[in-house]
Short mmCIF file of C-alpha atoms in Angstrom, two decimals:
data_model
loop_
_atom_site.label_atom_id
_atom_site.label_comp_id
_atom_site.label_asym_id
_atom_site.label_seq_id
_atom_site.Cartn_x
_atom_site.Cartn_y
_atom_site.Cartn_z
CA SER A 1 6.74 -0.32 16.77
CA GLN A 2 7.02 2.53 14.19
CA THR A 3 4.62 5.23 13.87
CA ILE A 4 4.33 7.23 10.50
CA HIS A 5 3.08 10.84 10.59
CA GLN A 6 1.93 12.75 7.53
CA TRP A 7 1.34 16.55 7.44
CA PRO A 8 -1.02 18.15 6.49
CA ALA A 9 -3.95 15.83 6.52
CA THR A 10 -5.86 17.88 3.94
CA LEU A 11 -4.83 20.56 1.54
CA VAL A 12 -6.50 22.50 -1.21
CA GLN A 13 -4.19 24.39 -3.48
CA PRO A 14 -4.63 26.47 -6.69
CA VAL A 15 -3.14 25.34 -10.01
CA GLY A 16 0.41 26.72 -10.49
CA SER A 17 1.06 26.98 -6.65
CA PRO A 18 3.94 25.10 -4.87
CA LEU A 19 3.48 21.90 -2.76
CA SER A 20 5.24 20.36 0.23
CA LEU A 21 4.09 17.30 1.87
CA GLU A 22 5.97 15.86 4.95
CA CYS A 23 6.30 12.39 6.32
CA THR A 24 8.09 11.58 9.44
CA VAL A 25 8.65 8.20 11.08
CA GLU A 26 9.24 7.48 14.76
CA GLY A 27 10.31 4.33 16.49
CA THR A 28 12.80 3.13 14.00
CA SER A 29 16.02 3.90 12.09
CA ASN A 30 17.35 3.62 8.65
CA PRO A 31 13.91 2.79 7.14
CA ASN A 32 13.08 2.60 3.46
CA LEU A 33 10.61 5.35 2.64
CA TYR A 34 7.99 5.47 0.00
CA TRP A 35 5.48 8.04 -1.53
CA TYR A 36 2.34 6.63 -3.18
CA ARG A 37 -0.42 8.44 -4.82
CA GLN A 38 -3.99 6.99 -5.10
CA ALA A 39 -6.65 8.55 -7.43
CA ALA A 40 -10.22 8.26 -6.29
CA GLY A 41 -11.36 4.56 -6.15
CA ARG A 42 -8.22 3.47 -7.64
CA GLY A 43 -5.03 1.48 -6.69
CA LEU A 44 -1.80 2.89 -5.27
CA GLN A 45 0.88 4.12 -7.58
CA LEU A 46 4.48 4.14 -6.37
CA LEU A 47 5.88 7.69 -6.98
CA PHE A 48 9.33 7.71 -5.10
CA TYR A 49 11.40 5.63 -2.77
CA SER A 50 14.36 6.25 -0.76
CA VAL A 51 16.74 3.64 0.78
CA GLY A 52 18.76 6.24 2.73
CA ILE A 53 19.35 10.08 3.46
CA GLY A 54 19.60 11.85 0.09
CA GLN A 55 18.97 8.73 -1.98
CA ILE A 56 15.80 9.15 -4.11
CA SER A 57 14.46 6.93 -6.80
CA SER A 58 11.69 8.07 -8.98
CA GLU A 59 9.21 5.53 -10.40
CA VAL A 60 7.08 7.85 -12.67
CA PRO A 61 8.04 10.88 -14.51
CA GLN A 62 5.76 13.72 -13.44
CA ASN A 63 5.53 17.12 -11.87
CA LEU A 64 6.70 16.10 -8.55
CA SER A 65 9.97 15.55 -6.65
CA ALA A 66 11.03 14.01 -3.32
CA SER A 67 13.64 14.62 -0.79
CA ARG A 68 15.12 13.02 2.38
CA PRO A 69 17.00 15.56 4.44
CA GLN A 70 16.98 13.37 7.45
CA ASP A 71 16.81 9.63 8.15
CA ARG A 72 13.23 9.63 9.26
CA GLN A 73 11.93 12.50 7.17
CA PHE A 74 10.49 12.25 3.55
CA ILE A 75 9.20 15.23 1.71
CA LEU A 76 7.15 15.42 -1.53
CA SER A 77 7.30 18.63 -3.47
CA SER A 78 6.14 20.48 -6.49
CA LYS A 79 7.06 23.89 -7.81
CA LYS A 80 3.86 24.28 -9.74
CA LEU A 81 0.77 22.09 -9.11
CA LEU A 82 -1.25 20.72 -11.99
CA LEU A 83 -5.03 19.62 -11.79
CA SER A 84 -3.77 16.02 -12.34
CA ASP A 85 -1.81 16.16 -9.08
CA SER A 86 -5.04 15.88 -7.11
CA GLY A 87 -5.17 12.64 -5.11
CA PHE A 88 -4.57 10.96 -1.89
CA TYR A 89 -0.86 10.71 -1.04
CA LEU A 90 0.41 7.94 1.35
CA CYS A 91 3.66 7.64 2.91
CA ALA A 92 5.01 4.23 3.82
CA SER A 93 8.00 2.79 5.84
CA LEU A 94 9.86 -0.51 5.70
CA SER A 95 12.21 -1.32 8.52
CA GLY A 96 12.82 -2.84 11.79
CA ILE A 97 11.68 -6.35 12.84
CA SER A 98 9.15 -6.66 10.05
CA THR A 99 11.47 -5.90 7.21
CA ASP A 100 9.16 -7.68 4.74
CA THR A 101 6.23 -5.41 5.33
CA GLN A 102 5.43 -1.78 4.50
CA TYR A 103 3.42 0.20 7.08
CA PHE A 104 1.61 3.29 5.98
CA GLY A 105 0.80 6.75 7.24
CA PRO A 106 -2.71 8.21 7.48
CA GLY A 107 -2.37 10.09 4.18
CA THR A 108 -2.82 13.58 2.80
CA ARG A 109 -5.75 14.32 0.72
CA LEU A 110 -4.80 16.94 -2.03
CA THR A 111 -7.15 18.88 -4.14
CA VAL A 112 -5.86 21.19 -6.85
CA LEU A 113 -8.51 23.67 -8.19
CA ALA B 1 7.32 -6.57 -15.24
CA GLN B 2 5.28 -7.85 -12.43
CA THR B 3 1.50 -7.10 -12.44
CA VAL B 4 -1.22 -7.77 -9.88
CA THR B 5 -4.83 -8.11 -10.94
CA GLN B 6 -8.01 -8.10 -8.84
CA SER B 7 -10.85 -9.02 -11.23
CA GLN B 8 -13.64 -8.21 -8.78
CA PRO B 9 -14.20 -4.40 -8.45
CA GLU B 10 -17.07 -4.90 -5.97
CA MET B 11 -18.11 -7.66 -3.64
CA SER B 12 -20.96 -8.11 -1.10
CA VAL B 13 -21.45 -10.39 1.74
CA GLN B 14 -24.03 -10.88 4.47
CA GLU B 15 -22.83 -10.39 7.94
CA ALA B 16 -21.56 -13.54 9.67
CA GLU B 17 -21.10 -15.24 6.27
CA THR B 18 -17.89 -16.01 4.31
CA VAL B 19 -16.58 -14.19 1.27
CA THR B 20 -13.49 -14.80 -0.98
CA LEU B 21 -11.63 -12.13 -2.74
CA SER B 22 -9.62 -13.01 -5.73
CA CYS B 23 -6.04 -11.92 -6.73
CA THR B 24 -3.80 -13.10 -9.47
CA TYR B 25 -0.21 -11.89 -10.32
CA ASP B 26 2.38 -12.30 -12.88
CA THR B 27 6.21 -12.76 -12.04
CA SER B 28 9.13 -14.68 -13.26
CA GLU B 29 10.59 -14.62 -9.82
CA SER B 30 10.54 -17.66 -7.54
CA ASP B 31 10.89 -15.95 -4.24
CA TYR B 32 8.52 -12.94 -3.30
CA TYR B 33 6.01 -11.78 -0.80
CA LEU B 34 2.27 -11.27 -1.12
CA PHE B 35 0.08 -9.09 0.87
CA TRP B 36 -3.49 -8.15 1.46
CA TYR B 37 -4.15 -4.53 2.81
CA LYS B 38 -7.44 -3.21 3.98
CA GLN B 39 -8.40 0.46 3.22
CA PRO B 40 -11.48 1.58 5.25
CA PRO B 41 -13.31 4.91 4.75
CA SER B 42 -10.65 6.67 6.72
CA ARG B 43 -8.24 5.51 3.95
CA GLN B 44 -5.52 4.38 6.19
CA MET B 45 -3.88 1.30 4.70
CA ILE B 46 -3.99 -1.56 7.29
CA LEU B 47 -2.05 -4.86 6.76
CA VAL B 48 -4.35 -7.84 6.83
CA ILE B 49 -2.09 -10.67 6.01
CA ARG B 50 1.04 -11.58 4.43
CA GLN B 51 2.49 -14.74 2.80
CA GLU B 52 6.08 -15.56 1.77
CA ALA B 53 6.19 -17.57 -1.49
CA TYR B 54 8.61 -20.21 -0.35
CA LYS B 55 6.01 -21.19 2.33
CA GLN B 56 3.65 -23.90 1.27
CA GLN B 57 1.33 -23.37 4.24
CA ASN B 58 -1.31 -20.79 3.75
CA ALA B 59 -1.21 -17.85 6.12
CA THR B 60 -3.95 -17.23 8.65
CA GLU B 61 -4.82 -14.36 10.86
CA ASN B 62 -7.98 -14.92 12.99
CA ARG B 63 -10.82 -14.75 10.64
CA PHE B 64 -8.65 -14.00 7.62
CA SER B 65 -6.95 -16.60 5.70
CA VAL B 66 -5.47 -16.92 2.15
CA ASN B 67 -5.44 -19.59 -0.49
CA PHE B 68 -1.97 -19.44 -2.06
CA GLN B 69 -1.55 -21.14 -5.25
CA LYS B 70 1.99 -20.60 -6.52
CA ALA B 71 1.85 -22.47 -9.69
CA ALA B 72 -1.35 -20.83 -10.78
CA LYS B 73 -0.08 -17.39 -9.41
CA SER B 74 -3.32 -16.97 -7.45
CA PHE B 75 -3.63 -15.40 -3.95
CA SER B 76 -7.10 -15.13 -2.76
CA LEU B 77 -8.39 -13.77 0.74
CA LYS B 78 -11.09 -15.47 2.67
CA ILE B 79 -12.99 -13.64 5.29
CA SER B 80 -14.92 -15.81 7.59
CA ASP B 81 -17.84 -14.69 9.99
CA SER B 82 -17.85 -11.35 8.17
CA GLN B 83 -18.41 -8.26 10.35
CA LEU B 84 -19.68 -4.78 9.49
CA GLY B 85 -16.23 -3.52 10.19
CA ASP B 86 -14.83 -5.52 7.47
CA ALA B 87 -16.45 -3.33 4.95
CA ALA B 88 -13.51 -1.56 3.13
CA MET B 89 -11.47 -1.54 -0.06
CA TYR B 90 -9.07 -4.47 -0.12
CA PHE B 91 -5.81 -4.42 -2.14
CA CYS B 92 -3.63 -7.27 -3.08
CA ALA B 93 0.07 -6.54 -3.32
CA TYR B 94 3.32 -8.17 -4.49
CA ARG B 95 6.90 -7.54 -3.47
CA ARG B 96 9.89 -9.27 -4.75
CA TYR B 97 12.89 -10.09 -2.60
CA SER B 98 15.09 -7.00 -2.87
CA ASN B 99 16.28 -4.17 -0.65
CA THR B 100 14.08 -1.73 -2.27
CA GLY B 101 10.97 -3.33 -0.93
CA LYS B 102 8.70 -1.84 -3.60
CA LEU B 103 5.13 -2.94 -3.55
CA ILE B 104 3.00 -3.49 -6.63
CA PHE B 105 -0.70 -3.18 -6.01
CA GLY B 106 -3.84 -4.52 -7.67
CA GLN B 107 -6.72 -2.11 -8.47
CA GLY B 108 -8.62 -3.12 -5.27
CA THR B 109 -11.96 -4.72 -4.47
CA THR B 110 -14.63 -2.96 -2.50
CA LEU B 111 -16.25 -5.10 -0.01
CA GLN B 112 -19.78 -4.24 1.24
CA VAL B 113 -21.03 -6.09 4.35
CA LYS B 114 -24.93 -6.24 4.68
CA PRO B 115 -26.46 -6.48 8.06
#
């Protein structure tokens, strides 16, 4: 079965600083990968998804970008963080035998001060 | 555009009793998937149960079952014999049949289990 790792688990950054969140997947190949953001006590908003290396689709215009440099690596970035970028970021993978179901990583809690 | 609505922001249940969480969705598609995810305080999203729209039989996973009403576009989750570990936020999600696999989530229902 696949395992999804996210790094770091927690991050506190000042406004205007850059951001790089990493997601890696083990135990599968050619997954679809997703970045979601969850505001406190709210539902999940899809930010980006990728169906293959170098293929990124953006769902919401924003201060963030995503890249997929390797098959099982998905990176969320920003050049200059805003206060509104604070939240809980989840990476998810869709692949393998259970191709109908997304499985999630443990998440990264980002606080922008 | 597809939407998912969970009209109960908070629910509570006594330990060992049964509780039902509601979910409605809007779509013009005939083939799709529906999911319930659980998010405990750790915030890890955990799959509880899934249903394929073409299947008339309601999905069941141990103490968790769904009542899928396709015509009414309703997908409720029933938790039987509630346990303290069931306390969490529960999200209903919709996914159409496509290679993108994108999920659309409801706003969630926080379930409190009272001992």
